[in-house]
Short mmCIF file of C-alpha atoms in Angstrom, two decimals:
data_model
loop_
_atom_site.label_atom_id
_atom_site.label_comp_id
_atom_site.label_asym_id
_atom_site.label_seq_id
_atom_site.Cartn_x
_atom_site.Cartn_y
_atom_site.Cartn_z
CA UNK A 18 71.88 76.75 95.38
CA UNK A 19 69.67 77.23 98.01
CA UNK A 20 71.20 78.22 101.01
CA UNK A 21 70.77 81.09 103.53
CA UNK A 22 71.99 84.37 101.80
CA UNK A 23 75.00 86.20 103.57
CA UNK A 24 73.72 88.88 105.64
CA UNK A 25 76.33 91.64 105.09
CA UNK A 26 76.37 95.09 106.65
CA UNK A 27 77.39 98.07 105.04
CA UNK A 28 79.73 100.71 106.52
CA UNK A 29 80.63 103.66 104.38
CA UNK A 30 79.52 107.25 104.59
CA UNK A 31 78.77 108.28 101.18
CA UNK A 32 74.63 107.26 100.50
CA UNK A 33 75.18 106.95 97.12
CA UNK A 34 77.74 104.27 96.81
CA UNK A 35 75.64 102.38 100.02
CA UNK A 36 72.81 102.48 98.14
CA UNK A 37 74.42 101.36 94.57
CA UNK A 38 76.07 98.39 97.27
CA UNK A 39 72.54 97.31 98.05
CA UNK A 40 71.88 96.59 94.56
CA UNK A 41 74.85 94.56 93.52
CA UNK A 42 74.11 92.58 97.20
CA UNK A 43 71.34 91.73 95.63
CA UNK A 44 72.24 90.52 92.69
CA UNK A 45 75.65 88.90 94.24
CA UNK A 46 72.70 87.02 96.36
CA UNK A 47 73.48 88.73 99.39
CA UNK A 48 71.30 89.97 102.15
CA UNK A 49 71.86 93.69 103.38
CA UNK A 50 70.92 94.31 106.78
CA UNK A 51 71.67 97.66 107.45
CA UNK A 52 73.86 100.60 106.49
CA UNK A 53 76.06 102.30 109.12
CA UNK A 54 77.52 105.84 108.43
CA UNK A 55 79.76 106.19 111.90
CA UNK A 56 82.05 103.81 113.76
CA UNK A 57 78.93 103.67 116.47
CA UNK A 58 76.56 102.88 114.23
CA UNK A 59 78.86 100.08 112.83
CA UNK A 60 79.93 98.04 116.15
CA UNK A 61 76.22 99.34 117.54
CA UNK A 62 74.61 97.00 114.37
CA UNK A 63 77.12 94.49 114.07
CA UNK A 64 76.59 93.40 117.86
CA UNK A 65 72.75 93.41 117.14
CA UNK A 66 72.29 91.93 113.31
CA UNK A 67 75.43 89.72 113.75
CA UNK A 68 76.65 89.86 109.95
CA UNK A 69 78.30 87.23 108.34
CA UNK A 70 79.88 89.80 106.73
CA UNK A 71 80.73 93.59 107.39
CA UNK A 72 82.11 95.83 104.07
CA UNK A 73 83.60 98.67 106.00
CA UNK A 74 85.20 101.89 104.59
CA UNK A 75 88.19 103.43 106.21
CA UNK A 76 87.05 106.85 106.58
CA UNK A 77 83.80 107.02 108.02
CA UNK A 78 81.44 110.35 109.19
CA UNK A 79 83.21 110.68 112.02
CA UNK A 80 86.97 110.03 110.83
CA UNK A 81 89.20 107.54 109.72
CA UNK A 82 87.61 104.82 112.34
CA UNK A 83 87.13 102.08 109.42
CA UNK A 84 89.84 99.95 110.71
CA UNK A 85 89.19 100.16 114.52
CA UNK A 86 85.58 99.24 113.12
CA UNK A 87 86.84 96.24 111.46
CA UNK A 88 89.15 95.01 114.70
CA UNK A 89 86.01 95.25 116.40
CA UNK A 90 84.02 93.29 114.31
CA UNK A 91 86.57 90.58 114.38
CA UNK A 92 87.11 90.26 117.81
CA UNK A 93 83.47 91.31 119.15
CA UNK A 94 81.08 90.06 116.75
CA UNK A 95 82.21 87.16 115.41
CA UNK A 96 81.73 88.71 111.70
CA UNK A 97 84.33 88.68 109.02
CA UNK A 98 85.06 92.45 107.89
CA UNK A 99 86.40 93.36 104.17
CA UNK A 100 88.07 96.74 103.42
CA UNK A 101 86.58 98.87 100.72
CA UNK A 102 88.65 101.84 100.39
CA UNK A 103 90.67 104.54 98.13
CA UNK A 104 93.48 104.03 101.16
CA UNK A 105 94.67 100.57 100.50
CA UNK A 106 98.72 101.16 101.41
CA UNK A 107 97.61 102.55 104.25
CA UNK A 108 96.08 99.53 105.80
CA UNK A 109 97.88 97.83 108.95
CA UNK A 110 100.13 94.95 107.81
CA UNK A 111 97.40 92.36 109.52
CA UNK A 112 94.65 94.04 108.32
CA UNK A 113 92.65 94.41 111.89
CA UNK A 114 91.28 91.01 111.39
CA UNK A 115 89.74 91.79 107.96
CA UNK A 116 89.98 89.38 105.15
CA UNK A 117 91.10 91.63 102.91
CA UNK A 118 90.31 94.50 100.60
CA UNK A 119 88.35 95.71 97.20
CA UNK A 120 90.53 98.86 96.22
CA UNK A 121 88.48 101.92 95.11
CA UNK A 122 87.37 102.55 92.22
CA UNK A 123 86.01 99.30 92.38
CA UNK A 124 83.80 98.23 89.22
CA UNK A 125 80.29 96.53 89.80
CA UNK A 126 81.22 93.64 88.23
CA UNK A 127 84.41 93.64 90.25
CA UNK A 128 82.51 93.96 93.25
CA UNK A 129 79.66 90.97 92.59
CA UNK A 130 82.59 88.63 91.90
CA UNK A 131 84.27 89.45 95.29
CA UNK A 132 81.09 88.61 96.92
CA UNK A 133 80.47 85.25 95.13
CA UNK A 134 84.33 84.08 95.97
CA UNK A 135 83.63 84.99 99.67
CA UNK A 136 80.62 83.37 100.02
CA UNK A 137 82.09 80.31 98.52
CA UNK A 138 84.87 80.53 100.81
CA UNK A 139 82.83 82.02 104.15
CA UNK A 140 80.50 78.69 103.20
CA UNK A 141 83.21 76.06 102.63
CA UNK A 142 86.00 77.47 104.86
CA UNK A 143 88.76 77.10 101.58
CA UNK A 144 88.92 79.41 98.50
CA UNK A 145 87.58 77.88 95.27
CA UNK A 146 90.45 79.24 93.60
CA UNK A 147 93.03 82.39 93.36
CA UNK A 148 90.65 85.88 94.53
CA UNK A 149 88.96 87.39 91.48
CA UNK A 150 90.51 90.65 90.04
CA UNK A 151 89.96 93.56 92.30
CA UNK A 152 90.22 91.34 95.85
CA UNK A 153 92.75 91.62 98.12
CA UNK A 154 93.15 89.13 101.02
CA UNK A 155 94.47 89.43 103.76
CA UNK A 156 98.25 87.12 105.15
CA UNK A 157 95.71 85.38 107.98
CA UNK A 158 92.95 84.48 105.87
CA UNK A 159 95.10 83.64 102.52
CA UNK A 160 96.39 80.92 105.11
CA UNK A 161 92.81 80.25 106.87
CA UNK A 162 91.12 79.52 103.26
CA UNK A 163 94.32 76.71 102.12
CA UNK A 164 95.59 79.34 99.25
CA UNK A 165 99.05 78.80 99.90
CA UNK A 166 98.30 75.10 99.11
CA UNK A 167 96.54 75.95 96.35
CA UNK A 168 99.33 77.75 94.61
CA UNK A 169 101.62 75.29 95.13
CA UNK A 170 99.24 72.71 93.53
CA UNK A 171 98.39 74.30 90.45
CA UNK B 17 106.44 127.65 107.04
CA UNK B 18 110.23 127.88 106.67
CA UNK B 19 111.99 129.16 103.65
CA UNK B 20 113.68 126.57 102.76
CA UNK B 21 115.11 128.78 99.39
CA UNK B 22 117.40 130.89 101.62
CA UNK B 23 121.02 129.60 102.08
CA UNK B 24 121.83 129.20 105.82
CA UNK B 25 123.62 132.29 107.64
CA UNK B 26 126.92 133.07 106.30
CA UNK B 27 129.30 132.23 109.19
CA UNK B 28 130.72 135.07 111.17
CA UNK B 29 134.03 136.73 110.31
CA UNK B 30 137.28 136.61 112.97
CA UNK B 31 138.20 133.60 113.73
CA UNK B 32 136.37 130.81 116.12
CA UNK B 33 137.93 127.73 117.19
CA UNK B 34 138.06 125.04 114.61
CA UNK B 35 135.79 123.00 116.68
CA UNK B 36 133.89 125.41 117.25
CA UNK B 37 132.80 126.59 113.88
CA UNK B 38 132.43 122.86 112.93
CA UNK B 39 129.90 122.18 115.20
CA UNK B 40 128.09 125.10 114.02
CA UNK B 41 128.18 123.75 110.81
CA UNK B 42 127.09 120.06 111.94
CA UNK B 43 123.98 122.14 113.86
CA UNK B 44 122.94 124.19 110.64
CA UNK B 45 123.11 121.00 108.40
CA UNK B 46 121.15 119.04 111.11
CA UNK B 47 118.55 121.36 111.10
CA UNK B 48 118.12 121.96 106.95
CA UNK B 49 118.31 118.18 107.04
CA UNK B 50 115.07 118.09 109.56
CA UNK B 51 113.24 120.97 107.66
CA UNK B 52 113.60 119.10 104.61
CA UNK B 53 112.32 116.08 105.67
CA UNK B 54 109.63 117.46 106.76
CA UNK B 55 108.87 119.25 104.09
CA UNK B 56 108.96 116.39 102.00
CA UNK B 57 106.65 114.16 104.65
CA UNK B 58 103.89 117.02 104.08
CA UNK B 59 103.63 116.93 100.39
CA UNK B 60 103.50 113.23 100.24
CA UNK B 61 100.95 113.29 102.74
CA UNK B 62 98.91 115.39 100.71
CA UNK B 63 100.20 113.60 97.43
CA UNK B 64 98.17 110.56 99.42
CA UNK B 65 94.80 112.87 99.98
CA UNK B 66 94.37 113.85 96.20
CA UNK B 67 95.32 110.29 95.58
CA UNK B 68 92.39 109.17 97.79
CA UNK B 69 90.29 112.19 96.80
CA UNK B 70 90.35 111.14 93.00
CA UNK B 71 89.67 107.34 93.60
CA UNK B 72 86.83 108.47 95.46
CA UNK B 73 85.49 110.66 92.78
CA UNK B 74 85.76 108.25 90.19
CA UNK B 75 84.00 105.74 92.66
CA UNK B 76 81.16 108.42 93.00
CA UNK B 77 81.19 108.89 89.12
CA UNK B 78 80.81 105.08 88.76
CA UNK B 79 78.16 104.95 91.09
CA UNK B 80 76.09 107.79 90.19
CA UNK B 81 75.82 106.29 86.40
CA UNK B 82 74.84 102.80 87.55
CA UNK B 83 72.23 104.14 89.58
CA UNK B 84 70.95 105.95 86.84
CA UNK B 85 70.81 102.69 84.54
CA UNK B 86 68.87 101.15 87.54
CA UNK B 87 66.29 103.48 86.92
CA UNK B 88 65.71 103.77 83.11
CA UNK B 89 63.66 101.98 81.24
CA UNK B 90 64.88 102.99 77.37
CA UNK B 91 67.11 101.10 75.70
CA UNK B 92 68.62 103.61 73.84
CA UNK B 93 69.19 105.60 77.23
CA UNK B 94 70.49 102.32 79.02
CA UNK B 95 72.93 101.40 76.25
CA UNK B 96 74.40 105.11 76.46
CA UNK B 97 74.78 105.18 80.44
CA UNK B 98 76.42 101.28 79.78
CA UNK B 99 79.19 102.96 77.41
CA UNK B 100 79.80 105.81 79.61
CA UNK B 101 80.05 103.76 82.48
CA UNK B 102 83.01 101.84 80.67
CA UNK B 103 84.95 104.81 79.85
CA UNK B 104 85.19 105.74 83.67
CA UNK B 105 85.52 102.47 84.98
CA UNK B 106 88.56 102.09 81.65
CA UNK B 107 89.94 106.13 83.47
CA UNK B 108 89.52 104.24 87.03
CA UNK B 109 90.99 100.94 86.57
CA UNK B 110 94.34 103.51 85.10
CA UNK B 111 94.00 105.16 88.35
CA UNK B 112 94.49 102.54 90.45
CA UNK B 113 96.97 100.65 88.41
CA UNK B 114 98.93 103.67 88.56
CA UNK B 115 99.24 104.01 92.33
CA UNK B 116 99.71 100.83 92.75
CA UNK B 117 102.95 100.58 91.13
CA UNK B 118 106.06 102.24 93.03
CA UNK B 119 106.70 104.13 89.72
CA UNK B 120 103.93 106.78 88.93
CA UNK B 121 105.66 108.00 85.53
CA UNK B 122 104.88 104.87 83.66
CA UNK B 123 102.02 103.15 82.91
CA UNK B 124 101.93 98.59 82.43
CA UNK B 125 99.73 98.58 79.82
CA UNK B 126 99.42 94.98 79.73
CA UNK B 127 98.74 94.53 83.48
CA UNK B 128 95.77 97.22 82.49
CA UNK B 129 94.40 94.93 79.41
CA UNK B 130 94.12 92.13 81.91
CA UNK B 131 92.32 93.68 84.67
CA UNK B 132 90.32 95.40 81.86
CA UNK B 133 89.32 92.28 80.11
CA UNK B 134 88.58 90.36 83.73
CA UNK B 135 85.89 93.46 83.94
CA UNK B 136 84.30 93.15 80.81
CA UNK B 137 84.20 89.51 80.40
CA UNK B 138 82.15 89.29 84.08
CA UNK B 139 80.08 92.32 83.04
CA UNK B 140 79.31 91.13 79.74
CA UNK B 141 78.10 87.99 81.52
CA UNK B 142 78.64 85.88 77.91
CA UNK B 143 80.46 82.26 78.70
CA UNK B 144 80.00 81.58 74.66
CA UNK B 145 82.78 84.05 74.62
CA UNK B 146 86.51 83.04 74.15
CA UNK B 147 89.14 85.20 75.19
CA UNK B 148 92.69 85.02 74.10
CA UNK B 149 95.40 87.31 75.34
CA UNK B 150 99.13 87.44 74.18
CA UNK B 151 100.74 90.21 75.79
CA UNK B 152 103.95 91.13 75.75
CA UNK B 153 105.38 93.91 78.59
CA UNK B 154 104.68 97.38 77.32
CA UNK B 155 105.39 100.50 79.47
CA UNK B 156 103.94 104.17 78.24
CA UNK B 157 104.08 107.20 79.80
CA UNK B 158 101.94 108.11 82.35
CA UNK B 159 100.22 111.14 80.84
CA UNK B 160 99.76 108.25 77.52
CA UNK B 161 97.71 106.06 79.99
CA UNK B 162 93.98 107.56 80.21
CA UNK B 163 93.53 108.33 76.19
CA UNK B 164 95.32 104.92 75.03
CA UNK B 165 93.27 103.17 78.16
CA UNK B 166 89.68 104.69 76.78
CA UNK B 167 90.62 103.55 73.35
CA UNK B 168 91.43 100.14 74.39
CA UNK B 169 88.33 100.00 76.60
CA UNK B 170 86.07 101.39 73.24
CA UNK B 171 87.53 98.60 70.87
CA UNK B 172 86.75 96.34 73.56
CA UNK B 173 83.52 96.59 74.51
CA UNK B 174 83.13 97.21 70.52
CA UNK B 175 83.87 93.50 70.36
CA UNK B 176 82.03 92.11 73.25
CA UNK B 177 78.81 94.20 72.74
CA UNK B 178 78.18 94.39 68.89
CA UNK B 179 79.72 91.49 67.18
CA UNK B 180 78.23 88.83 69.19
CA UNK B 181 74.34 89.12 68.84
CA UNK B 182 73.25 87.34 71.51
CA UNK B 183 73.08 83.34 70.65
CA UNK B 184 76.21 83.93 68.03
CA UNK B 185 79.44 82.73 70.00
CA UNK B 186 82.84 83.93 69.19
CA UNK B 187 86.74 84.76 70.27
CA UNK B 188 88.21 87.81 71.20
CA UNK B 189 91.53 88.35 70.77
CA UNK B 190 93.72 91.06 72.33
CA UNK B 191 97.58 91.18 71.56
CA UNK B 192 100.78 93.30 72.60
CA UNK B 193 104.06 93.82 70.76
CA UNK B 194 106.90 95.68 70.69
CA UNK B 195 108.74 96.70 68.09
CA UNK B 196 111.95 98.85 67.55
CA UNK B 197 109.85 102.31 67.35
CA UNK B 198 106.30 101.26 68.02
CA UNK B 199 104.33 99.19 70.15
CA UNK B 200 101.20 97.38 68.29
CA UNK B 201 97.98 96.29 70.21
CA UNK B 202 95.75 93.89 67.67
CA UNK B 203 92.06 93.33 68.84
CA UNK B 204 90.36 91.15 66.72
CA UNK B 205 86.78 89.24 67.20
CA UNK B 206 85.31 86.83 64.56
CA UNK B 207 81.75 88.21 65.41
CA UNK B 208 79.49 89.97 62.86
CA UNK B 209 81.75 92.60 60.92
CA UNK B 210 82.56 95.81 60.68
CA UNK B 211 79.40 97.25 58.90
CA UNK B 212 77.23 96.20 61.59
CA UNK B 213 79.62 97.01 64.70
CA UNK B 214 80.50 100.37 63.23
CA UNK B 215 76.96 101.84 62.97
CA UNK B 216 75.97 100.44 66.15
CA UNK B 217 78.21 102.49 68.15
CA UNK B 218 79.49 105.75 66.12
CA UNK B 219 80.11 107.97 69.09
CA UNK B 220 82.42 105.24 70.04
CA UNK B 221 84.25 105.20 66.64
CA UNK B 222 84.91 109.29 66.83
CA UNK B 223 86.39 108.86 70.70
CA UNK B 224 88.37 106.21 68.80
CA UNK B 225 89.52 108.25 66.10
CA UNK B 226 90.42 111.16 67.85
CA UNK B 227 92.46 110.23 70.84
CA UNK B 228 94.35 107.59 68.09
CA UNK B 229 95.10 111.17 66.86
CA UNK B 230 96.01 112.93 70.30
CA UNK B 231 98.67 109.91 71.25
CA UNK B 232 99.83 110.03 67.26
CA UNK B 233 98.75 106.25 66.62
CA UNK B 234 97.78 104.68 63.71
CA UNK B 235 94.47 103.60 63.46
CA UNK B 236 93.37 100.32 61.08
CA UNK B 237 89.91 98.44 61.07
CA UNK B 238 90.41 95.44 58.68
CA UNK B 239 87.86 93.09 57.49
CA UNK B 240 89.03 89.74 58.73
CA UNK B 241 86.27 87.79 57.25
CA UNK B 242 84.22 86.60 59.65
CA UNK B 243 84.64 89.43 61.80
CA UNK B 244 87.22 92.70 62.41
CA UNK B 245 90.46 92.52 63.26
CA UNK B 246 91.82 96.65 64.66
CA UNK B 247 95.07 97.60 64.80
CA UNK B 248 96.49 100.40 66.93
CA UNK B 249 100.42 101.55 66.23
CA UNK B 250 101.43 103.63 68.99
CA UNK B 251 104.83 105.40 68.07
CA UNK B 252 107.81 105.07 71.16
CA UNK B 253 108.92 108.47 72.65
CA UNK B 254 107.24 110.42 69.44
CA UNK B 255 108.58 108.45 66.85
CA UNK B 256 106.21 108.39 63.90
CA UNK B 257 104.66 104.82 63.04
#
């Protein structure tokens, strides 16, 4: 395949797991264009590097502002945002425009087969299939990607 | 904070108007009622924060040990970062199965062996692989779920990692079942053998053999010629296998 890589942005406040991130966006394919640590930082580098795709943590440096990071994106930036987080009950029912979530702990391997699914999906505008093990979607997006028909075909 | 162990005031002797009295009453059990419930809303809020706390942990633990295999270069040193980085994501895939259910006291074990084996078959990266799962619907305690989770993960990645040298392809098998007294879990791979698989990974074998002894399970490694075929019995509420 060669196509333009997703550029994704990272938003989460602990280096280390940003930096492991970085590694399986490479490998996943992925671009990273920058890592954000605040809610600032986040809509500041999502309105400049316009990412196809934001992975946003709910509690950031400066609080729990994940989620009013991730309406944001969705209604500001044109990007599509994906919860990772330890907090996934606590996620509003339409999860601020988000497509969904990758519950922590998540595994690496879990993690590199979210990001092929959504960049099948983000690329083709319908899932390839049922989410891998470890993604979440979201009620708006499980509709905008046809997975309601798909269920009811297989 | 209140005391919520004290019994409310004893009421007043004479004698107040029935109605009176009553809606004293009414007023005292109105207020225990709110106390209570508050009580209640701060330790599940705080039940929530260790929740979150320990998933985050576990994600740091994770992260911290694939880093570390990043930078390696010895095989020897890789492979043992690899298994320990099984064994916590085996403790953190409990953890989040756990929480996820309405009922924290029990533990699906099945619904861990498949988002176990979705992990290792993408991390193990092998499509010459065929897995096969039969699982029946097995509940254990919760306190059951880490040890009998690691030993699961060990005999797994046992069978993905050492009896397929790479080129030779094989099945995996895991199964479930649940007998009167016991519930058996069969993993069995027609790779290599148990001579080979064994030596490869002893460390693995003794975390095998001891928490088998902690949760009181019967441990078998058969020859299935080709391959090994493992057999855990894991007794119901204590009974002995």
């Amino acid at each position: 395949m060669n196509e333009r890589p997703l550029g994704v942005l990272i938003v989460e406040d602990e280096v280390l797991l940003a930096t492991e991130l970085e590694f399986l966006l490479d490998e996943a394919g992925c671009r990273a264009l920058g890592h954000a640590m605040t809610a600032d930082e986040a809509v500041t580098m999502a309105h400049d590097l316009h990412p196809d795709l934001a992975l946003v943590d709910v509690h950031l440096a400066d609080g729990p502002t994940g989620v009013e990071v991730a309406r944001r994106i969705h209604q500001d930036c044109g990007g599509v945002a994906l919860f990772m987080t330890a907090n996934v009950k606590r996620l509003p029912d339409d999860f601020a425009g988000a497509c969904g979530v990758i519950g922590k702990p998540y595994s690496g391997n879990g993690v590199r087969s979210a990001l092929h699914y959504l960049t099948a999906c983000l690329r083709d505008g319908h899932a390839p299939g049922p989410p891998p093990v470890g993604l979440t979607l979201s009620p708006d997006y499980i509709a905008l990607w046809g997975l309601h028909e798909l269920a009811k075909a297989s | 904070m209140t005391d919520l162990s004290q019994p409310p005031e004893p009421e007043p002797r004479g004698d107040p108007s029935p109605g009176q009295s009553r809606r004293d009453l009414e007023q005292l059990v109105a207020d225990r009622t709110l106390e209570l419930t508050q009580a209640l809303e701060q330790k599940t809020a705080l039940l929530h924060e260790v929740d979150h706390r320990v998933k985050n942990n576990l994600q740091l633990i994770s992260s911290l040990l694939l880093l570390q295999n990043r930078r390696v270069a010895d095989p020897a040193v890789k492979a043992a970062l690899r298994g320990m980085l099984d064994r916590v994501n085996a403790i953190a895939t409990v953890h989040r199965r756990l929480f996820q259910s309405d009922d924290v006291e029990r533990f699906d074990v099945s619904a861990f062996v498949r988002d176990l084996v979705a992990d290792v078959v993408g991390s193990a990266g092998r499509d010459d692989i065929a897995f096969s799962l039969d699982l029946e619907r097995v509940d254990v305690a919760a306190s059951k779920a880490a040890p009998l989770a690691l030993v699961i993960s060990e005999l797994l990645s046992n069978a993905t990692r050492h009896a397929f040298p790479e080129g030779r392809p094989g099945r995996v098998f895991v199964g479930i079942t649940r007998n009167e007294d016991a519930f058996r879990i069969e993993i069995s791979d027609d790779g290599v053998g148990m001579p080979t698989s064994a030596s490869v990974n002893g460390f693995g074998l003794t975390i095998i053999q001891l928490l088998c002894q902690q949760l009181k399970a019967r441990f078998e490694a058969l020859d299935a010629s080709p391959g090994t075929r493992v057999v855990i019995t894991l007794p119901v509420n204590g009974a002995r296998p």
